[in-house]
């Protein structure tokens, strides 16, 4: 794949993957409900700071990496090939679950838009989900520059409506005046801080994928670190301010009750209240486009993971080939589309509820993402301990990954012990998802050990870091 992407293109792809409108409208209320209530803005600031700490070690290691497999390659370089293949399996199940779950969510919000804003008929969620699948499949097959242009338009509109709502709410003084209480320790430490951090970390999904575009980026040693820091800071500022404005719009004392009563509709309601009906209708449209943009970014990420596995020989090598004209990992993209469609077909056939599908697979996304980043923190620390001759400061070598490892491990523990909440309240589903996640990771490590014995040539190519 050719290096035609600029730093801004990578930033757009990463931030769009988080779906700003969807994050503000769908996930910030969950931080309030299940986490620390009015302290949600402080939780988002803390999550951003933690990821900035992690990024110091991550970007320091980037200059020594040439594989666009992102965290898969980093874990391989730091902890060995079995751990690397385990991380790859974790990444596949994480991003794959995101695709499956959000297609269901797309069906729900599009049906709501058609009925309540456009006055159209009610249709099954899977019809809209299938339409989204077709669009994402086609765009991911084409050259990534086209995808970047689509994401740029969607992202610009999303940020614009959030800023309009911010300004409208602030200019009107919110529900009971403005204050910075939501950023204080007292409000941050109330409720369940651990769950607040877990959900807050989830809003930054995609920040770690910048390195996947390494082979397609101009001057990657310079562009990838810049893109990673920029994406984390941009998302952190955007979401923390939006969370604060949401609290101010409803009131510090009322925000938890309001978010509990209507978590999905709270943001849209306040947009209509402070910015008017037109802005509310535009928000409904942008929620759909935001979700589409996030799906497109996620599809690109997963296709590039499979592309790396194809290049390494773990998957058939044809999946590690780029399109002659478009320069995209087209065969890997087709594989992703096919597998996701099969999962959706099964869920539709058994009569799966779209809201539960989204909640349960979304929980798997949060959990898997945290496991991957935690494993990567350990890998970065070990990598620099083993390669003391490489150029990097003490902060990037040891302190950054060490601090991130401890903090992320605590959040992972909280995620495991509270997974029932993330999976929609079903203990059986929670246990199943955790078992599948860890089982696939162990299967990946086991398969690597088998390859070491029967296909040493393929084993040596895992991670392409030997």
Tab-separated table of C-alpha atoms in Angstrom:
chain	number	residue	atom	x	y	z
A	1	UNK	CA	0.000	0.000	0.000
A	2	UNK	CA	1.408	3.380	-1.014
A	3	UNK	CA	2.254	6.246	1.339
A	4	UNK	CA	-0.154	8.982	0.334
A	5	UNK	CA	-1.834	9.862	3.627
A	6	UNK	CA	-1.050	13.058	5.520
A	7	UNK	CA	-1.030	13.442	9.298
A	8	UNK	CA	-4.443	15.125	9.185
A	9	UNK	CA	-5.879	12.174	7.234
A	10	UNK	CA	-4.815	9.772	9.985
A	11	UNK	CA	-6.208	12.051	12.714
A	12	UNK	CA	-9.542	12.261	10.909
A	13	UNK	CA	-9.745	8.477	10.508
A	14	UNK	CA	-8.987	7.924	14.201
A	15	UNK	CA	-11.303	10.585	15.660
A	16	UNK	CA	-14.116	9.628	13.296
A	17	UNK	CA	-13.805	6.043	14.538
A	18	UNK	CA	-14.867	7.224	17.988
A	19	UNK	CA	-18.000	8.795	16.469
A	20	UNK	CA	-18.123	12.166	18.294
A	21	UNK	CA	-21.907	12.606	18.106
A	22	UNK	CA	-22.507	8.958	19.017
A	23	UNK	CA	-19.993	9.237	21.870
A	24	UNK	CA	-21.563	12.388	23.288
A	25	UNK	CA	-25.134	11.205	22.793
A	26	UNK	CA	-24.739	7.532	23.593
A	27	UNK	CA	-21.818	7.000	25.969
A	28	UNK	CA	-21.383	10.125	28.092
A	29	UNK	CA	-24.828	9.520	29.651
A	30	UNK	CA	-23.644	6.004	30.550
A	31	UNK	CA	-20.664	7.445	32.426
A	32	UNK	CA	-23.151	9.537	34.377
A	33	UNK	CA	-25.560	6.658	35.054
A	34	UNK	CA	-23.118	3.839	35.884
A	35	UNK	CA	-20.111	5.887	36.944
A	36	UNK	CA	-19.684	9.058	38.939
A	37	UNK	CA	-22.708	11.146	37.958
A	38	UNK	CA	-21.907	14.826	37.571
A	39	UNK	CA	-18.198	13.967	37.830
A	40	UNK	CA	-18.227	12.540	34.286
A	41	UNK	CA	-16.267	15.502	32.836
A	42	UNK	CA	-13.431	14.887	35.300
A	43	UNK	CA	-13.441	11.168	34.428
A	44	UNK	CA	-12.959	12.039	30.765
A	45	UNK	CA	-10.081	14.365	31.615
A	46	UNK	CA	-8.483	11.603	33.704
A	47	UNK	CA	-8.931	9.072	30.885
A	48	UNK	CA	-7.336	11.452	28.389
A	49	UNK	CA	-4.375	12.082	30.703
A	50	UNK	CA	-3.883	8.342	31.221
A	51	UNK	CA	-3.865	7.742	27.476
A	52	UNK	CA	-1.420	10.603	26.955
A	53	UNK	CA	0.878	8.893	29.462
A	54	UNK	CA	0.507	5.627	27.539
A	55	UNK	CA	1.119	7.397	24.231
A	56	UNK	CA	4.568	8.586	25.315
A	57	UNK	CA	5.895	5.035	25.397
A	58	UNK	CA	3.759	3.944	22.458
A	59	UNK	CA	5.073	6.617	20.113
A	60	UNK	CA	8.658	6.143	21.332
A	61	UNK	CA	8.421	2.522	20.255
A	62	UNK	CA	6.755	3.492	16.970
A	63	UNK	CA	10.020	4.658	15.408
A	64	UNK	CA	11.393	1.122	15.700
A	65	UNK	CA	8.326	-0.535	14.188
A	66	UNK	CA	7.704	-1.092	10.489
A	67	UNK	CA	4.656	-3.366	10.666
A	68	UNK	CA	1.262	-1.679	10.194
A	69	UNK	CA	-0.322	-4.332	12.410
A	70	UNK	CA	-0.361	-1.802	15.263
A	71	UNK	CA	-0.726	-3.309	18.732
A	72	UNK	CA	-0.351	-6.834	17.347
A	73	UNK	CA	3.164	-5.972	16.207
A	74	UNK	CA	4.027	-4.065	19.392
A	75	UNK	CA	3.068	-6.963	21.633
A	76	UNK	CA	5.042	-9.330	19.401
A	77	UNK	CA	8.153	-7.158	19.621
A	78	UNK	CA	7.915	-6.837	23.395
A	79	UNK	CA	6.521	-10.148	24.625
A	80	UNK	CA	7.189	-12.599	21.828
A	81	UNK	CA	5.252	-14.164	18.980
A	82	UNK	CA	2.745	-16.240	21.014
A	83	UNK	CA	1.667	-13.151	22.956
A	84	UNK	CA	1.567	-11.171	19.728
A	85	UNK	CA	-0.789	-13.595	18.045
A	86	UNK	CA	-2.935	-13.637	21.199
A	87	UNK	CA	-3.165	-9.836	21.007
A	88	UNK	CA	-4.125	-10.092	17.367
A	89	UNK	CA	-6.996	-12.418	18.231
A	90	UNK	CA	-8.092	-9.985	20.945
A	91	UNK	CA	-8.060	-7.147	18.430
A	92	UNK	CA	-10.096	-9.119	15.918
A	93	UNK	CA	-12.795	-10.044	18.434
A	94	UNK	CA	-12.813	-6.470	19.798
A	95	UNK	CA	-13.251	-4.650	16.507
A	96	UNK	CA	-15.407	-7.409	15.066
A	97	UNK	CA	-17.816	-7.137	17.991
A	98	UNK	CA	-17.930	-3.382	17.464
A	99	UNK	CA	-18.958	-3.837	13.826
A	100	UNK	CA	-21.678	-6.368	14.646
A	101	UNK	CA	-23.118	-4.383	17.541
A	102	UNK	CA	-23.095	-1.001	15.856
A	103	UNK	CA	-24.852	-2.287	12.743
A	104	UNK	CA	-27.739	-3.063	15.104
A	105	UNK	CA	-27.448	0.390	16.672
A	106	UNK	CA	-27.424	1.961	13.210
A	107	UNK	CA	-30.670	0.179	12.435
A	108	UNK	CA	-32.280	1.553	15.595
A	109	UNK	CA	-31.273	5.181	15.175
A	110	UNK	CA	-32.027	5.231	11.453
A	111	UNK	CA	-35.496	3.819	12.043
A	112	UNK	CA	-36.047	6.506	14.692
A	113	UNK	CA	-34.857	9.199	12.264
A	114	UNK	CA	-37.117	7.957	9.478
A	115	UNK	CA	-40.191	7.736	11.694
A	116	UNK	CA	-39.874	10.737	14.004
A	117	UNK	CA	-38.008	13.273	11.851
A	118	UNK	CA	-38.904	12.323	8.284
A	119	UNK	CA	-42.356	10.883	8.960
A	120	UNK	CA	-41.585	7.600	7.213
A	121	UNK	CA	-42.723	4.040	7.944
A	122	UNK	CA	-41.377	1.704	10.609
A	123	UNK	CA	-39.016	-0.940	9.238
A	124	UNK	CA	-37.006	-3.762	10.848
A	125	UNK	CA	-33.617	-2.630	12.142
A	126	UNK	CA	-31.735	-5.087	9.968
A	127	UNK	CA	-32.847	-3.399	6.731
A	128	UNK	CA	-31.044	-0.202	7.692
A	129	UNK	CA	-28.172	-2.218	9.124
A	130	UNK	CA	-27.780	-4.008	5.798
A	131	UNK	CA	-27.753	-0.696	3.913
A	132	UNK	CA	-24.962	0.526	6.199
A	133	UNK	CA	-23.074	-2.727	5.653
A	134	UNK	CA	-23.195	-2.263	1.870
A	135	UNK	CA	-21.869	1.309	2.083
A	136	UNK	CA	-19.048	0.394	4.463
A	137	UNK	CA	-18.072	-2.674	2.437
A	138	UNK	CA	-17.780	-0.685	-0.797
A	139	UNK	CA	-15.823	2.214	0.723
A	140	UNK	CA	-13.386	-0.064	2.542
A	141	UNK	CA	-12.701	-1.886	-0.722
A	142	UNK	CA	-11.773	1.358	-2.486
A	143	UNK	CA	-8.639	3.415	-1.900
A	144	UNK	CA	-8.367	4.845	1.597
A	145	UNK	CA	-8.173	8.444	0.328
A	146	UNK	CA	-11.845	8.153	-0.602
A	147	UNK	CA	-12.630	6.892	2.868
A	148	UNK	CA	-10.679	9.779	4.395
A	149	UNK	CA	-12.693	12.314	2.396
A	150	UNK	CA	-15.967	10.795	3.565
A	151	UNK	CA	-14.757	10.827	7.174
A	152	UNK	CA	-13.577	14.446	6.928
A	153	UNK	CA	-17.017	15.675	5.866
A	154	UNK	CA	-18.818	13.671	8.555
A	155	UNK	CA	-16.375	14.677	11.300
A	156	UNK	CA	-16.565	18.386	10.433
A	157	UNK	CA	-20.364	18.355	10.647
A	158	UNK	CA	-20.361	16.435	13.930
A	159	UNK	CA	-17.918	18.758	15.666
A	160	UNK	CA	-19.815	21.773	14.317
A	161	UNK	CA	-23.153	20.724	15.841
A	162	UNK	CA	-21.502	19.847	19.169
A	163	UNK	CA	-19.834	23.274	19.274
A	164	UNK	CA	-23.119	25.012	18.359
A	165	UNK	CA	-24.830	23.179	21.231
A	166	UNK	CA	-21.936	24.018	23.573
A	167	UNK	CA	-22.142	27.724	22.756
A	168	UNK	CA	-25.949	27.847	22.906
A	169	UNK	CA	-26.055	26.165	26.314
A	170	UNK	CA	-23.222	28.220	27.798
A	171	UNK	CA	-24.635	31.504	26.470
A	172	UNK	CA	-27.969	30.750	28.149
A	173	UNK	CA	-26.324	29.848	31.447
A	174	UNK	CA	-27.484	26.235	31.507
A	175	UNK	CA	-30.240	25.111	33.839
A	176	UNK	CA	-29.017	26.877	36.988
A	177	UNK	CA	-25.914	28.860	36.100
A	178	UNK	CA	-22.422	27.700	35.181
A	179	UNK	CA	-19.754	26.328	37.522
A	180	UNK	CA	-16.675	24.116	37.350
A	181	UNK	CA	-17.819	21.743	40.077
A	182	UNK	CA	-17.891	18.713	37.727
A	183	UNK	CA	-14.101	18.996	37.387
A	184	UNK	CA	-13.419	18.969	41.137
A	185	UNK	CA	-12.161	16.000	43.133
A	186	UNK	CA	-15.348	15.875	45.184
A	187	UNK	CA	-17.577	15.195	42.187
A	188	UNK	CA	-14.999	13.022	40.404
A	189	UNK	CA	-14.685	10.699	43.420
A	190	UNK	CA	-18.412	10.153	43.946
A	191	UNK	CA	-20.235	7.022	42.816
A	192	UNK	CA	-18.272	4.326	40.993
A	193	UNK	CA	-15.033	5.918	39.805
A	194	UNK	CA	-13.833	2.632	38.354
A	195	UNK	CA	-16.832	2.190	36.063
A	196	UNK	CA	-16.686	5.863	35.144
A	197	UNK	CA	-13.100	5.371	33.974
A	198	UNK	CA	-14.022	2.184	32.141
A	199	UNK	CA	-16.714	3.926	30.098
A	200	UNK	CA	-14.584	7.043	29.678
A	201	UNK	CA	-11.727	4.991	28.236
A	202	UNK	CA	-14.185	3.464	25.797
A	203	UNK	CA	-14.933	6.860	24.271
A	204	UNK	CA	-11.356	7.002	22.969
A	205	UNK	CA	-11.701	3.817	20.936
A	206	UNK	CA	-9.538	3.986	17.837
A	207	UNK	CA	-6.810	6.270	19.210
A	208	UNK	CA	-4.381	3.346	19.206
A	209	UNK	CA	-4.948	2.559	15.527
A	210	UNK	CA	-2.790	5.348	14.093
A	211	UNK	CA	0.147	2.999	13.490
A	212	UNK	CA	-1.999	0.745	11.308
A	213	UNK	CA	-1.763	3.398	8.590
A	214	UNK	CA	2.035	3.430	8.741
A	215	UNK	CA	2.595	1.967	5.274
A	216	UNK	CA	0.142	4.460	3.774
A	217	UNK	CA	1.488	7.583	5.497
A	218	UNK	CA	4.056	10.095	4.331
A	219	UNK	CA	7.032	10.257	6.713
A	220	UNK	CA	5.492	7.822	9.249
A	221	UNK	CA	8.190	8.301	11.919
A	222	UNK	CA	7.028	11.883	12.257
A	223	UNK	CA	3.369	11.630	11.281
A	224	UNK	CA	2.265	8.701	13.467
A	225	UNK	CA	3.357	10.186	16.848
A	226	UNK	CA	1.834	13.549	15.921
A	227	UNK	CA	-1.416	11.931	14.847
A	228	UNK	CA	-1.656	9.848	18.025
A	229	UNK	CA	-1.131	12.742	20.443
A	230	UNK	CA	-3.391	15.016	18.405
A	231	UNK	CA	-6.215	12.469	18.329
A	232	UNK	CA	-6.121	11.888	22.101
A	233	UNK	CA	-6.008	15.609	22.910
A	234	UNK	CA	-8.763	16.477	20.431
A	235	UNK	CA	-11.089	13.766	21.723
A	236	UNK	CA	-10.283	14.585	25.337
A	237	UNK	CA	-11.064	18.290	24.968
A	238	UNK	CA	-14.170	17.692	22.844
A	239	UNK	CA	-15.697	15.071	25.153
A	240	UNK	CA	-14.778	16.696	28.475
A	241	UNK	CA	-16.338	20.009	27.437
A	242	UNK	CA	-19.402	18.243	26.019
A	243	UNK	CA	-19.866	16.288	29.259
A	244	UNK	CA	-19.582	19.495	31.293
A	245	UNK	CA	-22.084	21.270	29.041
A	246	UNK	CA	-24.488	18.328	29.375
A	247	UNK	CA	-24.277	18.532	33.175
A	248	UNK	CA	-24.797	22.298	33.061
A	249	UNK	CA	-27.720	21.929	30.634
A	250	UNK	CA	-29.642	19.722	33.058
A	251	UNK	CA	-28.182	20.790	36.400
A	252	UNK	CA	-25.689	19.121	38.725
A	253	UNK	CA	-28.368	17.826	41.070
A	254	UNK	CA	-30.679	16.526	38.330
A	255	UNK	CA	-28.227	15.112	35.777
A	256	UNK	CA	-28.029	11.560	37.153
A	257	UNK	CA	-31.806	11.150	37.343
A	258	UNK	CA	-32.265	12.614	33.858
A	259	UNK	CA	-29.586	10.387	32.323
A	260	UNK	CA	-31.023	7.320	34.036
A	261	UNK	CA	-34.518	8.078	32.737
A	262	UNK	CA	-33.452	8.598	29.108
A	263	UNK	CA	-29.747	7.938	28.447
A	264	UNK	CA	-30.090	7.662	24.662
A	265	UNK	CA	-32.288	10.726	24.238
A	266	UNK	CA	-30.816	13.107	26.813
A	267	UNK	CA	-28.320	14.770	24.479
A	268	UNK	CA	-30.841	15.247	21.677
A	269	UNK	CA	-33.369	16.676	24.134
A	270	UNK	CA	-30.934	19.291	25.429
A	271	UNK	CA	-29.939	20.198	21.871
A	272	UNK	CA	-33.586	20.934	21.109
A	273	UNK	CA	-33.990	22.814	24.386
A	274	UNK	CA	-31.006	25.142	23.946
A	275	UNK	CA	-30.289	25.193	20.192
A	276	UNK	CA	-33.776	24.707	18.723
A	277	UNK	CA	-35.741	22.080	16.795
A	278	UNK	CA	-33.728	22.466	13.593
A	279	UNK	CA	-30.504	21.731	15.463
A	280	UNK	CA	-32.195	18.746	17.096
A	281	UNK	CA	-33.217	17.350	13.702
A	282	UNK	CA	-29.715	17.936	12.337
A	283	UNK	CA	-28.335	16.088	15.360
A	284	UNK	CA	-30.564	13.101	14.567
A	285	UNK	CA	-29.181	13.026	11.027
A	286	UNK	CA	-25.590	13.429	12.201
A	287	UNK	CA	-26.016	10.610	14.699
A	288	UNK	CA	-26.669	8.341	11.727
A	289	UNK	CA	-23.731	9.697	9.706
A	290	UNK	CA	-21.480	9.526	12.780
A	291	UNK	CA	-22.286	5.873	13.235
A	292	UNK	CA	-21.626	5.215	9.550
A	293	UNK	CA	-18.267	7.001	9.786
A	294	UNK	CA	-17.316	4.992	12.863
A	295	UNK	CA	-18.190	1.758	11.108
A	296	UNK	CA	-16.058	2.729	8.132
A	297	UNK	CA	-13.040	3.476	10.333
A	298	UNK	CA	-13.496	0.253	12.286
A	299	UNK	CA	-13.783	-1.768	9.078
A	300	UNK	CA	-10.538	-0.225	7.817
A	301	UNK	CA	-8.780	-1.058	11.085
A	302	UNK	CA	-9.909	-4.674	11.137
A	303	UNK	CA	-9.091	-5.153	7.452
A	304	UNK	CA	-5.552	-3.968	8.135
A	305	UNK	CA	-5.164	-6.363	11.059
A	306	UNK	CA	-6.105	-9.223	8.748
A	307	UNK	CA	-3.844	-7.775	6.059
A	308	UNK	CA	-0.915	-7.977	8.479
A	309	UNK	CA	-1.798	-11.571	9.357
A	310	UNK	CA	-1.881	-12.364	5.658
A	311	UNK	CA	1.530	-10.796	5.091
A	312	UNK	CA	2.889	-12.785	8.036
A	313	UNK	CA	1.436	-16.007	6.623
A	314	UNK	CA	-0.864	-16.655	9.586
A	315	UNK	CA	-3.802	-16.254	7.233
A	316	UNK	CA	-3.564	-17.263	3.565
A	317	UNK	CA	-1.132	-14.889	1.863
A	318	UNK	CA	-3.766	-13.596	-0.556
A	319	UNK	CA	-5.229	-11.608	2.333
A	320	UNK	CA	-1.887	-9.831	2.665
A	321	UNK	CA	-2.049	-8.386	-0.836
A	322	UNK	CA	-3.081	-4.830	-1.705
A	323	UNK	CA	-5.271	-3.876	-4.645
A	324	UNK	CA	-3.240	-2.968	-7.743
A	325	UNK	CA	-5.287	0.159	-8.505
A	326	UNK	CA	-6.885	1.249	-5.234
A	327	UNK	CA	-3.972	0.346	-2.961
A	328	UNK	CA	-6.373	-0.973	-0.318
A	329	UNK	CA	-6.242	-4.356	1.493
A	330	UNK	CA	-9.274	-5.336	-0.562
A	331	UNK	CA	-9.296	-9.069	0.094
A	332	UNK	CA	-9.004	-8.597	3.836
A	333	UNK	CA	-11.843	-6.053	3.651
A	334	UNK	CA	-14.044	-8.541	1.792
A	335	UNK	CA	-13.274	-11.177	4.442
A	336	UNK	CA	-14.332	-8.800	7.222
A	337	UNK	CA	-17.548	-7.911	5.413
A	338	UNK	CA	-18.424	-11.551	4.826
A	339	UNK	CA	-17.860	-12.699	8.403
A	340	UNK	CA	-19.776	-9.751	9.882
A	341	UNK	CA	-22.681	-10.352	7.508
A	342	UNK	CA	-22.808	-13.995	8.586
A	343	UNK	CA	-23.001	-12.979	12.266
A	344	UNK	CA	-25.750	-10.477	11.519
A	345	UNK	CA	-27.706	-13.093	9.572
A	346	UNK	CA	-27.607	-15.465	12.544
A	347	UNK	CA	-28.703	-12.734	14.967
A	348	UNK	CA	-31.602	-11.766	12.708
A	349	UNK	CA	-32.601	-15.405	12.224
A	350	UNK	CA	-32.859	-16.001	15.976
A	351	UNK	CA	-34.835	-12.787	16.469
A	352	UNK	CA	-32.141	-10.862	18.307
A	353	UNK	CA	-33.190	-7.559	19.858
A	354	UNK	CA	-31.202	-4.698	18.323
A	355	UNK	CA	-30.855	-2.780	21.601
A	356	UNK	CA	-29.471	-5.823	23.430
A	357	UNK	CA	-27.161	-6.716	20.538
A	358	UNK	CA	-25.676	-3.232	20.641
A	359	UNK	CA	-25.302	-3.186	24.440
A	360	UNK	CA	-23.749	-6.641	24.693
A	361	UNK	CA	-21.314	-6.344	21.802
A	362	UNK	CA	-20.480	-2.813	22.919
A	363	UNK	CA	-19.511	-4.205	26.315
A	364	UNK	CA	-17.199	-6.654	24.608
A	365	UNK	CA	-15.586	-3.770	22.713
A	366	UNK	CA	-14.785	-1.825	25.908
A	367	UNK	CA	-13.429	-4.889	27.647
A	368	UNK	CA	-11.315	-6.115	24.751
A	369	UNK	CA	-9.863	-2.688	24.067
A	370	UNK	CA	-8.694	-2.321	27.654
A	371	UNK	CA	-7.090	-5.767	27.633
A	372	UNK	CA	-5.189	-4.981	24.433
A	373	UNK	CA	-3.879	-1.623	25.637
A	374	UNK	CA	-2.877	-3.106	28.994
A	375	UNK	CA	-0.974	-5.903	27.252
A	376	UNK	CA	0.690	-3.339	25.000
A	377	UNK	CA	1.830	-1.296	28.012
A	378	UNK	CA	3.587	-4.374	29.360
A	379	UNK	CA	5.078	-5.062	25.929
A	380	UNK	CA	6.487	-1.530	25.617
A	381	UNK	CA	8.098	-1.761	29.056
A	382	UNK	CA	9.677	-5.145	28.320
A	383	UNK	CA	10.797	-4.025	24.849
A	384	UNK	CA	12.839	-1.129	26.194
A	385	UNK	CA	14.197	-3.199	29.080
A	386	UNK	CA	15.515	-5.703	26.547
A	387	UNK	CA	16.790	-3.032	24.154
A	388	UNK	CA	18.563	-0.545	26.383
A	389	UNK	CA	20.709	0.651	23.477
A	390	UNK	CA	17.732	2.174	21.652
A	391	UNK	CA	17.304	5.922	21.838
A	392	UNK	CA	14.509	6.992	24.199
A	393	UNK	CA	14.259	8.924	27.456
A	394	UNK	CA	13.550	7.402	30.857
A	395	UNK	CA	9.990	8.741	30.767
A	396	UNK	CA	9.145	7.041	27.479
A	397	UNK	CA	11.154	3.890	28.245
A	398	UNK	CA	9.978	2.999	31.717
A	399	UNK	CA	7.764	5.514	33.499
A	400	UNK	CA	5.138	5.968	30.788
A	401	UNK	CA	4.425	2.275	30.138
A	402	UNK	CA	4.855	1.398	33.826
A	403	UNK	CA	2.324	3.942	35.081
A	404	UNK	CA	-0.087	3.038	32.283
A	405	UNK	CA	0.270	-0.676	33.051
A	406	UNK	CA	-0.672	-0.264	36.712
A	407	UNK	CA	-3.607	2.077	36.063
A	408	UNK	CA	-4.991	0.061	33.160
A	409	UNK	CA	-4.693	-3.195	35.112
A	410	UNK	CA	-6.910	-1.753	37.835
A	411	UNK	CA	-9.505	-0.669	35.268
A	412	UNK	CA	-9.360	-4.100	33.599
A	413	UNK	CA	-10.045	-5.750	36.943
A	414	UNK	CA	-13.051	-3.518	37.460
A	415	UNK	CA	-14.227	-4.328	33.949
A	416	UNK	CA	-14.028	-8.064	34.584
A	417	UNK	CA	-15.849	-7.918	37.913
A	418	UNK	CA	-18.550	-5.609	36.538
A	419	UNK	CA	-18.986	-7.113	33.071
A	420	UNK	CA	-22.591	-8.017	33.819
A	421	UNK	CA	-23.424	-4.307	33.676
A	422	UNK	CA	-21.636	-3.923	30.350
A	423	UNK	CA	-23.380	-6.960	28.874
A	424	UNK	CA	-26.879	-5.684	29.568
A	425	UNK	CA	-27.402	-7.324	32.960
A	426	UNK	CA	-27.107	-10.963	31.870
A	427	UNK	CA	-24.657	-13.006	33.944
A	428	UNK	CA	-24.730	-15.865	31.426
A	429	UNK	CA	-23.857	-13.554	28.544
A	430	UNK	CA	-21.162	-11.856	30.621
A	431	UNK	CA	-19.499	-15.179	31.450
A	432	UNK	CA	-19.796	-16.336	27.834
A	433	UNK	CA	-18.259	-13.161	26.424
A	434	UNK	CA	-15.383	-13.202	28.910
A	435	UNK	CA	-14.739	-16.893	28.220
A	436	UNK	CA	-14.789	-16.359	24.449
A	437	UNK	CA	-12.479	-13.346	24.691
A	438	UNK	CA	-9.875	-15.087	26.825
A	439	UNK	CA	-10.369	-18.358	24.953
A	440	UNK	CA	-9.587	-16.799	21.580
A	441	UNK	CA	-6.523	-15.072	23.012
A	442	UNK	CA	-5.233	-18.360	24.432
A	443	UNK	CA	-6.056	-20.101	21.161
A	444	UNK	CA	-3.951	-17.541	19.309
A	445	UNK	CA	-1.010	-18.111	21.636
A	446	UNK	CA	-1.436	-21.875	21.323
A	447	UNK	CA	-1.559	-21.699	17.530
A	448	UNK	CA	1.688	-19.725	17.554
A	449	UNK	CA	3.348	-22.502	19.566
A	450	UNK	CA	2.069	-25.048	17.061
A	451	UNK	CA	3.485	-22.991	14.195
A	452	UNK	CA	6.844	-22.802	15.948
A	453	UNK	CA	6.951	-26.546	15.827
A	454	UNK	CA	5.418	-27.433	12.442
A	455	UNK	CA	5.836	-24.240	10.391
A	456	UNK	CA	8.864	-22.399	11.784
A	457	UNK	CA	9.078	-20.235	8.666
A	458	UNK	CA	5.569	-18.877	9.284
A	459	UNK	CA	6.223	-18.583	13.022
A	460	UNK	CA	9.250	-16.368	12.373
A	461	UNK	CA	7.094	-13.996	10.339
A	462	UNK	CA	4.588	-13.349	13.139
A	463	UNK	CA	4.725	-9.623	13.765
A	464	UNK	CA	7.499	-9.175	11.187
A	465	UNK	CA	9.818	-7.999	13.959
A	466	UNK	CA	12.489	-10.692	14.025
